[in-house]
Amino acid sequence: MLYILALLIGVIAGLRTMTAPAAIAWGAYLGWLPVAGTWASFMSHWAAVGIFTILAIAELVADQLPSTPSRKTPPQFGARIILGAFTGAVIGATGGATIGGLVAGVIGAVIGTLGGAAARSQLAAAFGKDQPAAFIEDAVAIICGLLIVAALR
């Protein structure tokens, strides 16, 4: 089950890079994610919650700007893979499977990045503009990120 949740949080990182660590930090802070005693225990600190939440909000705003580059450009794709790996590893650490969680998170991030771009493109074509598709993707990333973390309780 941990590997599936690590894969899914990687998908969220592929959709919205900073939403995944924000969800993980909130889950750890609320005690839903048992990170105490692991290398990832810092994720339960209020500072981690604050930093990742601010970064997630900034990303949601920046994504609405027309100058924001494609998620498939190397820097953006790389960031999604790194954060997918990190958040997957945090989930894996709760069950002593950090490396497995990391790998699952990377796979999920690739799926989320490519699948999210394709889905958003289809939605934008259906709406005739990108903004409604972006808002839908935002909502999916936030809601699913919280559901994934809640499943760890």
Short mmCIF file of C-alpha atoms in Angstrom, two decimals:
data_model
loop_
_atom_site.label_atom_id
_atom_site.label_comp_id
_atom_site.label_asym_id
_atom_site.label_seq_id
_atom_site.Cartn_x
_atom_site.Cartn_y
_atom_site.Cartn_z
CA MET A 1 0.00 0.00 0.00
CA LEU A 2 2.86 2.41 0.79
CA TYR A 3 4.26 2.01 -2.70
CA ILE A 4 0.91 2.82 -4.29
CA LEU A 5 0.54 5.93 -2.13
CA ALA A 6 4.14 6.94 -2.92
CA LEU A 7 3.40 6.50 -6.63
CA LEU A 8 0.24 8.58 -6.29
CA ILE A 9 1.96 11.42 -4.41
CA GLY A 10 4.51 11.39 -7.24
CA VAL A 11 1.63 11.87 -9.69
CA ILE A 12 0.56 14.90 -7.64
CA ALA A 13 4.11 16.28 -7.87
CA GLY A 14 3.85 15.83 -11.63
CA LEU A 15 0.64 17.87 -11.66
CA ARG A 16 1.74 20.57 -9.20
CA THR A 17 5.33 20.39 -8.00
CA MET A 18 4.90 22.00 -4.60
CA THR A 19 1.43 20.67 -3.78
CA ALA A 20 2.86 17.22 -3.06
CA PRO A 21 5.33 18.31 -0.35
CA ALA A 22 2.75 20.73 1.10
CA ALA A 23 0.26 17.87 1.45
CA ILE A 24 2.94 15.64 2.99
CA ALA A 25 3.98 18.36 5.43
CA TRP A 26 0.37 18.97 6.49
CA GLY A 27 -0.19 15.24 6.92
CA ALA A 28 2.93 14.93 9.06
CA TYR A 29 2.03 18.02 11.09
CA LEU A 30 -1.49 16.72 11.76
CA GLY A 31 -0.09 13.34 12.82
CA TRP A 32 -1.59 11.47 9.87
CA LEU A 33 1.85 10.59 8.53
CA PRO A 34 3.99 8.86 11.17
CA VAL A 35 7.37 10.43 10.41
CA ALA A 36 8.59 10.62 14.03
CA GLY A 37 11.83 8.71 14.43
CA THR A 38 12.61 8.77 10.69
CA TRP A 39 14.93 10.98 8.65
CA ALA A 40 11.75 12.76 7.46
CA SER A 41 10.64 13.88 10.92
CA PHE A 42 11.38 17.51 10.00
CA MET A 43 8.31 17.42 7.73
CA SER A 44 6.06 17.54 10.82
CA HIS A 45 7.52 20.86 11.95
CA TRP A 46 5.36 23.96 11.55
CA ALA A 47 8.16 25.62 9.55
CA ALA A 48 8.03 22.88 6.90
CA VAL A 49 4.26 23.27 6.69
CA GLY A 50 4.59 27.03 6.31
CA ILE A 51 7.36 26.95 3.73
CA PHE A 52 5.79 24.27 1.54
CA THR A 53 2.33 25.84 1.80
CA ILE A 54 3.66 29.24 0.70
CA LEU A 55 5.57 27.63 -2.17
CA ALA A 56 2.46 25.69 -3.24
CA ILE A 57 0.32 28.83 -3.24
CA ALA A 58 2.98 30.72 -5.21
CA GLU A 59 3.07 27.89 -7.75
CA LEU A 60 -0.72 27.94 -8.12
CA VAL A 61 -0.56 31.68 -8.86
CA ALA A 62 2.43 31.40 -11.19
CA ASP A 63 0.77 28.61 -13.15
CA GLN A 64 -1.94 31.05 -14.24
CA LEU A 65 0.60 33.37 -15.87
CA PRO A 66 1.01 33.09 -19.64
CA SER A 67 4.80 33.36 -19.28
CA THR A 68 5.04 30.17 -17.19
CA PRO A 69 7.06 27.58 -19.14
CA SER A 70 5.79 24.12 -19.97
CA ARG A 71 6.08 21.48 -17.26
CA LYS A 72 7.92 19.35 -19.82
CA THR A 73 10.93 21.67 -20.14
CA PRO A 74 14.00 20.18 -18.44
CA PRO A 75 14.06 22.44 -15.33
CA GLN A 76 10.34 22.02 -14.62
CA PHE A 77 10.32 18.30 -15.42
CA GLY A 78 13.40 17.80 -13.28
CA ALA A 79 11.87 19.65 -10.32
CA ARG A 80 8.76 17.47 -10.55
CA ILE A 81 10.87 14.32 -10.57
CA ILE A 82 12.95 15.52 -7.59
CA LEU A 83 9.88 16.48 -5.54
CA GLY A 84 8.09 13.27 -6.56
CA ALA A 85 11.14 11.31 -5.38
CA PHE A 86 11.31 13.27 -2.13
CA THR A 87 7.63 12.97 -1.26
CA GLY A 88 7.56 9.30 -2.25
CA ALA A 89 10.60 8.72 -0.04
CA VAL A 90 8.88 10.41 2.91
CA ILE A 91 5.90 8.09 2.51
CA GLY A 92 8.24 5.12 2.15
CA ALA A 93 10.15 6.15 5.28
CA THR A 94 7.02 5.69 7.37
CA GLY A 95 7.21 1.98 6.62
CA GLY A 96 10.99 1.57 6.45
CA ALA A 97 10.97 1.58 2.64
CA THR A 98 12.57 4.91 1.76
CA ILE A 99 14.22 3.73 -1.48
CA GLY A 100 11.10 1.93 -2.71
CA GLY A 101 9.02 5.02 -1.97
CA LEU A 102 11.56 7.19 -3.77
CA VAL A 103 11.43 5.04 -6.90
CA ALA A 104 7.63 4.92 -6.84
CA GLY A 105 7.55 8.71 -6.42
CA VAL A 106 9.79 9.20 -9.47
CA ILE A 107 7.61 6.94 -11.60
CA GLY A 108 4.52 8.76 -10.39
CA ALA A 109 6.06 12.16 -11.16
CA VAL A 110 6.78 11.13 -14.75
CA ILE A 111 3.23 9.81 -15.13
CA GLY A 112 1.77 12.96 -13.55
CA THR A 113 3.88 15.31 -15.63
CA LEU A 114 3.17 13.73 -18.99
CA GLY A 115 -0.38 12.62 -18.22
CA GLY A 116 -1.24 15.95 -16.61
CA ALA A 117 0.05 17.87 -19.61
CA ALA A 118 -2.00 15.72 -21.98
CA ALA A 119 -5.15 15.97 -19.85
CA ARG A 120 -4.80 19.72 -19.44
CA SER A 121 -4.27 20.13 -23.17
CA GLN A 122 -7.46 18.17 -23.85
CA LEU A 123 -9.42 20.16 -21.27
CA ALA A 124 -8.10 23.47 -22.61
CA ALA A 125 -9.15 22.47 -26.12
CA ALA A 126 -12.62 21.54 -24.85
CA PHE A 127 -13.01 24.86 -23.01
CA GLY A 128 -11.39 26.88 -25.78
CA LYS A 129 -8.92 28.37 -23.28
CA ASP A 130 -6.40 27.18 -20.71
CA GLN A 131 -7.50 28.87 -17.47
CA PRO A 132 -10.49 26.62 -16.65
CA ALA A 133 -8.33 23.57 -17.32
CA ALA A 134 -5.64 24.97 -15.01
CA PHE A 135 -8.17 25.51 -12.21
CA ILE A 136 -9.47 21.96 -12.59
CA GLU A 137 -5.93 20.60 -12.45
CA ASP A 138 -5.24 22.70 -9.34
CA ALA A 139 -8.34 21.30 -7.62
CA VAL A 140 -7.49 17.72 -8.57
CA ALA A 141 -3.91 18.09 -7.28
CA ILE A 142 -4.96 19.64 -3.96
CA ILE A 143 -7.87 17.32 -3.23
CA CYS A 144 -6.08 14.15 -4.29
CA GLY A 145 -2.91 15.16 -2.42
CA LEU A 146 -4.90 15.51 0.79
CA LEU A 147 -6.76 12.25 0.16
CA ILE A 148 -3.47 10.40 -0.35
CA VAL A 149 -2.07 11.73 2.92
CA ALA A 150 -5.35 11.02 4.73
CA ALA A 151 -5.16 7.40 3.51
CA LEU A 152 -1.96 7.04 5.56
CA ARG A 153 -3.76 7.64 8.87
#
